[in-house]
Amino acid sequence: MQVVQTINSTARKIPNWAVYLLGTLPVIWVFYAGLTGQLGVDPVKAIERQLGSWSLQLLVAGLAITPLRTLFNINLIKLRRAVGVLAFFYVLMHLLVWLVLDIQLLWGEIWKDIVKRPYITVGFAAFVLLLPLVLTSNNFMVRRMGPVVWRNLHKLTYVIVPLGGIHYLWLVKGWQIEPMLYLAGIAMLLAMRVWWAQQKKMTRRVPA
Amino acid sequence: MTYTFKTELTHADVTPKAAFMNRRQIIAAGGALIGGSIASPALAKVLEFTKTDYGSDLTLNSYEEITTYNNFYEFGTGKDDPARNAHVLTTDPWTIKVDGMVDNPGDYALADLIGDIPLEERIYRFRCVEAWSMVVPWNGFQLSHLLDKIGVQEGAKYVAFETLLRPEEMHGQRRKVLDWPYREGLRLDEAMHPLTLMATGIYGESLLGQNGAPIRLVVPWKYGFKSIKSIVRIRLTDEEPPISWNMANPREYGFYSNVNPNVDHPRWSQSSERLIGGGLFAKRQPTLMFNGYEDEVAGLYEGMNLAENF
Ligand code: HEM
């Protein structure tokens, strides 16, 4: 497949720093747009929600990389770390907007929100679980931990991404379609992995 | 027990019509371009009203803020969806069904029902359950005047309201975000309270679709979702009527839904709020008991446990 080959060879040529650089531009833009009144009359919510959406999209994108290779031979593995680290950066900015611009460092309310409001609890749990992943997303830690431990640790994404989706479903009022679509997509990406793992087990059990 | 706010204002205080003429002409021109059909969508018309000094110490939100940042799920769940989608709402003709325990039930054309009730301006705080707020100069009349007109019968204890159900125009109703039509209700003493308003305008212009054209309720001491929009039915009853958000999620939304900084909502802390319009660095403000109308309305709830009756 010509298209797949083109994608793969292009992906191989993209340096990580380019992903990080391009990835920060939207963040700069969204703050600039908010400051200059381009995001409507409530720029704080607009920025907070935009960053939340992008966070979730990046997390889902990270989860889609392996299935893309398995299903279509599209190989973006080289970009996976950058996508993941970028996703963390977006979640961090999302959290900071909430802390500084929305709830405005009223620590009493912040703590109450984290323990009492399910959608905040879930979002915050996802953020905390992302910390060990971002801290180990460098060559030094991969080498030090060894590939098996490292890979097992990074299976935390299978918990983090659904938490992000549940956070979204929980924070909207009424039954809205968008968070449900995200959750359905996430469930599918995870179900594929379960399916493949079972296939592998079965083939291994069959004597050659 | 009905009384009207005293006002020492005279005819000279009625907002000069000329101040709004420019916008009206522009809108009329736009209407002519779209025009063609007889039924007309909600385009702003200039209203005549008496000014009151109610809320004159508050700083108003701009017309733009009030008309572009709305929760009206009938037109979509985003804050900017109603402003984008509500212009298709046909508000003329408009019929309101009055039924239940009333002396004068019937299906009334809007003008026949309220045409003779004079409008006044009331500047009220508006506090959304999502912990943001605005200050809005409403044009309207006390609901009590309308209730007097339709004749509340002995034994009636509640007023129930319904929003228009018309998915062809209200595209949000094609999805079951809520169990349409939207429903709200008040206890009769709340409905008769002089602060409770039926609004038909903002800033001296008739309501736009996104703000609940052609007629809506405004209950300033309750969370915004109680102030039901685009009303087509008013029913008097002796039982507490079901209300939409409580039907959707009884744990989070109670029948009373009075603004109360001390009773937390499971999703949003209610102790402070963000006033819309202050930009990126606007400071949160403490939320006031009954949204600042405690002196006027606390008596309605004497002896009630407000944490249980939330
Ligand atoms: C993996 C982590 C997270 C993801 C993927 C995520 C994702 C999202 C998404 C998709 C939205 C809705 C955007 C929209 O409506 O378009 C959102 C909104 C929000 N998130 Fe997060 N989030 C995360 C973590 C957090 C954390 C740690 C906090 C705070 C402790 C937080 C607080 C909020 C708030 C306050 C909103 C806005 C709610 C409102 O509209 O009032 N999120 N987030």
PDB file of N, CA and C in Angstrom, chain A residues 42-102:
ATOM      1  N   ASP A  42     -16.796  34.243  28.203  1.00  0.00           N
ATOM      2  CA  ASP A  42     -16.267  33.509  29.354  1.00  0.00           C
ATOM      3  C   ASP A  42     -14.992  32.768  28.962  1.00  0.00           C
ATOM      4  N   PRO A  43     -13.900  33.518  28.762  1.00  0.00           N
ATOM      5  CA  PRO A  43     -12.678  32.897  28.261  1.00  0.00           C
ATOM      6  C   PRO A  43     -12.115  31.825  29.189  1.00  0.00           C
ATOM      7  N   VAL A  44     -12.329  31.946  30.500  1.00  0.00           N
ATOM      8  CA  VAL A  44     -11.771  30.955  31.425  1.00  0.00           C
ATOM      9  C   VAL A  44     -12.343  29.569  31.127  1.00  0.00           C
ATOM     10  N   LYS A  45     -13.677  29.479  31.061  1.00  0.00           N
ATOM     11  CA  LYS A  45     -14.309  28.182  30.756  1.00  0.00           C
ATOM     12  C   LYS A  45     -13.899  27.698  29.373  1.00  0.00           C
ATOM     13  N   ALA A  46     -13.840  28.641  28.419  1.00  0.00           N
ATOM     14  CA  ALA A  46     -13.522  28.244  27.043  1.00  0.00           C
ATOM     15  C   ALA A  46     -12.136  27.607  26.981  1.00  0.00           C
ATOM     16  N   ILE A  47     -11.159  28.222  27.634  1.00  0.00           N
ATOM     17  CA  ILE A  47      -9.796  27.676  27.623  1.00  0.00           C
ATOM     18  C   ILE A  47      -9.757  26.349  28.371  1.00  0.00           C
ATOM     19  N   GLU A  48     -10.384  26.331  29.534  1.00  0.00           N
ATOM     20  CA  GLU A  48     -10.396  25.116  30.359  1.00  0.00           C
ATOM     21  C   GLU A  48     -10.956  23.935  29.571  1.00  0.00           C
ATOM     22  N   ARG A  49     -12.073  24.175  28.887  1.00  0.00           N
ATOM     23  CA  ARG A  49     -12.727  23.084  28.157  1.00  0.00           C
ATOM     24  C   ARG A  49     -11.948  22.709  26.906  1.00  0.00           C
ATOM     25  N   GLN A  50     -11.393  23.704  26.226  1.00  0.00           N
ATOM     26  CA  GLN A  50     -10.620  23.401  25.036  1.00  0.00           C
ATOM     27  C   GLN A  50      -9.411  22.539  25.390  1.00  0.00           C
ATOM     28  N   LEU A  51      -8.723  22.911  26.463  1.00  0.00           N
ATOM     29  CA  LEU A  51      -7.559  22.127  26.876  1.00  0.00           C
ATOM     30  C   LEU A  51      -7.976  20.722  27.303  1.00  0.00           C
ATOM     31  N   GLY A  52      -9.133  20.626  27.966  1.00  0.00           N
ATOM     32  CA  GLY A  52      -9.644  19.314  28.364  1.00  0.00           C
ATOM     33  C   GLY A  52      -9.912  18.445  27.141  1.00  0.00           C
ATOM     34  N   SER A  53     -10.545  19.033  26.133  1.00  0.00           N
ATOM     35  CA  SER A  53     -10.836  18.275  24.912  1.00  0.00           C
ATOM     36  C   SER A  53      -9.559  17.798  24.252  1.00  0.00           C
ATOM     37  N   TRP A  54      -8.609  18.700  24.115  1.00  0.00           N
ATOM     38  CA  TRP A  54      -7.352  18.309  23.478  1.00  0.00           C
ATOM     39  C   TRP A  54      -6.629  17.231  24.286  1.00  0.00           C
ATOM     40  N   SER A  55      -6.679  17.347  25.609  1.00  0.00           N
ATOM     41  CA  SER A  55      -6.040  16.326  26.448  1.00  0.00           C
ATOM     42  C   SER A  55      -6.596  14.954  26.119  1.00  0.00           C
ATOM     43  N   LEU A  56      -7.920  14.892  26.090  1.00  0.00           N
ATOM     44  CA  LEU A  56      -8.562  13.603  25.852  1.00  0.00           C
ATOM     45  C   LEU A  56      -8.227  13.090  24.457  1.00  0.00           C
ATOM     46  N   GLN A  57      -8.234  14.007  23.480  1.00  0.00           N
ATOM     47  CA  GLN A  57      -7.927  13.587  22.118  1.00  0.00           C
ATOM     48  C   GLN A  57      -6.506  13.042  22.009  1.00  0.00           C
ATOM     49  N   LEU A  58      -5.558  13.694  22.670  1.00  0.00           N
ATOM     50  CA  LEU A  58      -4.176  13.214  22.622  1.00  0.00           C
ATOM     51  C   LEU A  58      -4.051  11.851  23.304  1.00  0.00           C
ATOM     52  N   LEU A  59      -4.759  11.700  24.438  1.00  0.00           N
ATOM     53  CA  LEU A  59      -4.694  10.405  25.129  1.00  0.00           C
ATOM     54  C   LEU A  59      -5.262   9.290  24.259  1.00  0.00           C
ATOM     55  N   VAL A  60      -6.374   9.586  23.597  1.00  0.00           N
ATOM     56  CA  VAL A  60      -6.976   8.580  22.719  1.00  0.00           C
ATOM     57  C   VAL A  60      -6.043   8.294  21.543  1.00  0.00           C
ATOM     58  N   ALA A  61      -5.436   9.344  21.022  1.00  0.00           N
ATOM     59  CA  ALA A  61      -4.493   9.160  19.914  1.00  0.00           C
ATOM     60  C   ALA A  61      -3.364   8.224  20.331  1.00  0.00           C
ATOM     61  N   GLY A  62      -2.853   8.425  21.545  1.00  0.00           N
ATOM     62  CA  GLY A  62      -1.777   7.563  22.035  1.00  0.00           C
ATOM     63  C   GLY A  62      -2.212   6.103  22.101  1.00  0.00           C
ATOM     64  N   LEU A  63      -3.472   5.913  22.487  1.00  0.00           N
ATOM     65  CA  LEU A  63      -4.011   4.569  22.614  1.00  0.00           C
ATOM     66  C   LEU A  63      -4.263   3.925  21.248  1.00  0.00           C
ATOM     67  N   ALA A  64      -4.372   4.766  20.218  1.00  0.00           N
ATOM     68  CA  ALA A  64      -4.721   4.242  18.883  1.00  0.00           C
ATOM     69  C   ALA A  64      -3.491   3.785  18.112  1.00  0.00           C
ATOM     70  N   ILE A  65      -2.295   4.119  18.596  1.00  0.00           N
ATOM     71  CA  ILE A  65      -1.101   3.881  17.786  1.00  0.00           C
ATOM     72  C   ILE A  65      -0.836   2.396  17.547  1.00  0.00           C
ATOM     73  N   THR A  66      -0.929   1.605  18.602  1.00  0.00           N
ATOM     74  CA  THR A  66      -0.704   0.167  18.406  1.00  0.00           C
ATOM     75  C   THR A  66      -1.752  -0.473  17.488  1.00  0.00           C
ATOM     76  N   PRO A  67      -3.052  -0.248  17.732  1.00  0.00           N
ATOM     77  CA  PRO A  67      -4.056  -0.814  16.807  1.00  0.00           C
ATOM     78  C   PRO A  67      -3.844  -0.369  15.355  1.00  0.00           C
ATOM     79  N   LEU A  68      -3.422   0.866  15.152  1.00  0.00           N
ATOM     80  CA  LEU A  68      -3.176   1.315  13.776  1.00  0.00           C
ATOM     81  C   LEU A  68      -2.132   0.432  13.107  1.00  0.00           C
ATOM     82  N   ARG A  69      -1.119   0.056  13.867  1.00  0.00           N
ATOM     83  CA  ARG A  69      -0.076  -0.780  13.282  1.00  0.00           C
ATOM     84  C   ARG A  69      -0.606  -2.189  13.045  1.00  0.00           C
ATOM     85  N   THR A  70      -1.280  -2.721  14.056  1.00  0.00           N
ATOM     86  CA  THR A  70      -1.774  -4.086  13.913  1.00  0.00           C
ATOM     87  C   THR A  70      -2.769  -4.213  12.768  1.00  0.00           C
ATOM     88  N   LEU A  71      -3.684  -3.233  12.677  1.00  0.00           N
ATOM     89  CA  LEU A  71      -4.760  -3.351  11.694  1.00  0.00           C
ATOM     90  C   LEU A  71      -4.331  -2.902  10.303  1.00  0.00           C
ATOM     91  N   PHE A  72      -3.586  -1.808  10.241  1.00  0.00           N
ATOM     92  CA  PHE A  72      -3.335  -1.203   8.922  1.00  0.00           C
ATOM     93  C   PHE A  72      -1.852  -1.103   8.580  1.00  0.00           C
ATOM     94  N   ASN A  73      -0.994  -1.652   9.431  1.00  0.00           N
ATOM     95  CA  ASN A  73       0.442  -1.523   9.206  1.00  0.00           C
ATOM     96  C   ASN A  73       0.937  -0.093   9.211  1.00  0.00           C
ATOM     97  N   ILE A  74       0.116   0.801   9.771  1.00  0.00           N
ATOM     98  CA  ILE A  74       0.591   2.189   9.884  1.00  0.00           C
ATOM     99  C   ILE A  74       1.458   2.271  11.133  1.00  0.00           C
ATOM    100  N   ASN A  75       2.713   2.658  10.944  1.00  0.00           N
ATOM    101  CA  ASN A  75       3.634   2.578  12.065  1.00  0.00           C
ATOM    102  C   ASN A  75       3.998   3.973  12.584  1.00  0.00           C
ATOM    103  N   LEU A  76       3.358   4.349  13.695  1.00  0.00           N
ATOM    104  CA  LEU A  76       3.644   5.653  14.298  1.00  0.00           C
ATOM    105  C   LEU A  76       4.289   5.476  15.671  1.00  0.00           C
ATOM    106  N   ILE A  77       4.801   4.251  15.921  1.00  0.00           N
ATOM    107  CA  ILE A  77       5.334   3.942  17.246  1.00  0.00           C
ATOM    108  C   ILE A  77       6.388   4.958  17.681  1.00  0.00           C
ATOM    109  N   LYS A  78       7.138   5.424  16.737  1.00  0.00           N
ATOM    110  CA  LYS A  78       8.215   6.343  17.063  1.00  0.00           C
ATOM    111  C   LYS A  78       7.679   7.645  17.678  1.00  0.00           C
ATOM    112  N   LEU A  79       6.444   7.981  17.333  1.00  0.00           N
ATOM    113  CA  LEU A  79       5.880   9.236  17.832  1.00  0.00           C
ATOM    114  C   LEU A  79       5.114   9.054  19.142  1.00  0.00           C
ATOM    115  N   ARG A  80       4.996   7.773  19.583  1.00  0.00           N
ATOM    116  CA  ARG A  80       4.082   7.525  20.694  1.00  0.00           C
ATOM    117  C   ARG A  80       4.519   8.247  21.968  1.00  0.00           C
ATOM    118  N   ARG A  81       5.809   8.212  22.255  1.00  0.00           N
ATOM    119  CA  ARG A  81       6.265   8.862  23.482  1.00  0.00           C
ATOM    120  C   ARG A  81       5.944  10.351  23.444  1.00  0.00           C
ATOM    121  N   ALA A  82       6.216  10.989  22.301  1.00  0.00           N
ATOM    122  CA  ALA A  82       5.955  12.429  22.195  1.00  0.00           C
ATOM    123  C   ALA A  82       4.469  12.729  22.370  1.00  0.00           C
ATOM    124  N   VAL A  83       3.624  11.882  21.788  1.00  0.00           N
ATOM    125  CA  VAL A  83       2.176  12.087  21.933  1.00  0.00           C
ATOM    126  C   VAL A  83       1.777  11.972  23.403  1.00  0.00           C
ATOM    127  N   GLY A  84       2.332  10.974  24.078  1.00  0.00           N
ATOM    128  CA  GLY A  84       2.012  10.769  25.482  1.00  0.00           C
ATOM    129  C   GLY A  84       2.478  11.918  26.365  1.00  0.00           C
ATOM    130  N   VAL A  85       3.711  12.346  26.156  1.00  0.00           N
ATOM    131  CA  VAL A  85       4.239  13.443  26.974  1.00  0.00           C
ATOM    132  C   VAL A  85       3.447  14.723  26.702  1.00  0.00           C
ATOM    133  N   LEU A  86       3.102  14.925  25.451  1.00  0.00           N
ATOM    134  CA  LEU A  86       2.306  16.084  25.088  1.00  0.00           C
ATOM    135  C   LEU A  86       0.931  16.033  25.767  1.00  0.00           C
ATOM    136  N   ALA A  87       0.331  14.838  25.778  1.00  0.00           N
ATOM    137  CA  ALA A  87      -0.966  14.674  26.437  1.00  0.00           C
ATOM    138  C   ALA A  87      -0.849  15.087  27.899  1.00  0.00           C
ATOM    139  N   PHE A  88       0.240  14.651  28.556  1.00  0.00           N
ATOM    140  CA  PHE A  88       0.427  15.042  29.945  1.00  0.00           C
ATOM    141  C   PHE A  88       0.526  16.560  30.077  1.00  0.00           C
ATOM    142  N   PHE A  89       1.284  17.170  29.180  1.00  0.00           N
ATOM    143  CA  PHE A  89       1.441  18.621  29.205  1.00  0.00           C
ATOM    144  C   PHE A  89       0.076  19.313  29.099  1.00  0.00           C
ATOM    145  N   TYR A  90      -0.785  18.810  28.228  1.00  0.00           N
ATOM    146  CA  TYR A  90      -2.123  19.398  28.087  1.00  0.00           C
ATOM    147  C   TYR A  90      -2.958  19.208  29.347  1.00  0.00           C
ATOM    148  N   VAL A  91      -2.896  18.019  29.929  1.00  0.00           N
ATOM    149  CA  VAL A  91      -3.644  17.783  31.171  1.00  0.00           C
ATOM    150  C   VAL A  91      -3.145  18.730  32.251  1.00  0.00           C
ATOM    151  N   LEU A  92      -1.821  18.896  32.307  1.00  0.00           N
ATOM    152  CA  LEU A  92      -1.241  19.797  33.311  1.00  0.00           C
ATOM    153  C   LEU A  92      -1.747  21.227  33.113  1.00  0.00           C
ATOM    154  N   MET A  93      -1.748  21.700  31.877  1.00  0.00           N
ATOM    155  CA  MET A  93      -2.235  23.055  31.622  1.00  0.00           C
ATOM    156  C   MET A  93      -3.719  23.183  31.968  1.00  0.00           C
ATOM    157  N   HIS A  94      -4.483  22.144  31.606  1.00  0.00           N
ATOM    158  CA  HIS A  94      -5.915  22.059  31.920  1.00  0.00           C
ATOM    159  C   HIS A  94      -6.125  22.178  33.435  1.00  0.00           C
ATOM    160  N   LEU A  95      -5.318  21.426  34.181  1.00  0.00           N
ATOM    161  CA  LEU A  95      -5.392  21.466  35.638  1.00  0.00           C
ATOM    162  C   LEU A  95      -5.003  22.852  36.165  1.00  0.00           C
ATOM    163  N   LEU A  96      -3.949  23.434  35.587  1.00  0.00           N
ATOM    164  CA  LEU A  96      -3.487  24.741  36.062  1.00  0.00           C
ATOM    165  C   LEU A  96      -4.531  25.831  35.794  1.00  0.00           C
ATOM    166  N   VAL A  97      -5.194  25.748  34.646  1.00  0.00           N
ATOM    167  CA  VAL A  97      -6.247  26.734  34.352  1.00  0.00           C
ATOM    168  C   VAL A  97      -7.342  26.624  35.402  1.00  0.00           C
ATOM    169  N   TRP A  98      -7.695  25.383  35.718  1.00  0.00           N
ATOM    170  CA  TRP A  98      -8.713  25.187  36.757  1.00  0.00           C
ATOM    171  C   TRP A  98      -8.239  25.785  38.086  1.00  0.00           C
ATOM    172  N   LEU A  99      -7.001  25.441  38.487  1.00  0.00           N
ATOM    173  CA  LEU A  99      -6.492  25.891  39.781  1.00  0.00           C
ATOM    174  C   LEU A  99      -6.371  27.405  39.859  1.00  0.00           C
ATOM    175  N   VAL A 100      -5.798  28.013  38.821  1.00  0.00           N
ATOM    176  CA  VAL A 100      -5.423  29.426  38.918  1.00  0.00           C
ATOM    177  C   VAL A 100      -6.550  30.345  38.440  1.00  0.00           C
ATOM    178  N   LEU A 101      -7.132  30.053  37.275  1.00  0.00           N
ATOM    179  CA  LEU A 101      -8.097  30.987  36.698  1.00  0.00           C
ATOM    180  C   LEU A 101      -9.534  30.695  37.106  1.00  0.00           C
ATOM    181  N   ASP A 102      -9.858  29.413  37.301  1.00  0.00           N
ATOM    182  CA  ASP A 102     -11.248  29.062  37.614  1.00  0.00           C
ATOM    183  C   ASP A 102     -11.481  29.101  39.123  1.00  0.00           C
TER     184      ASP A 102
END
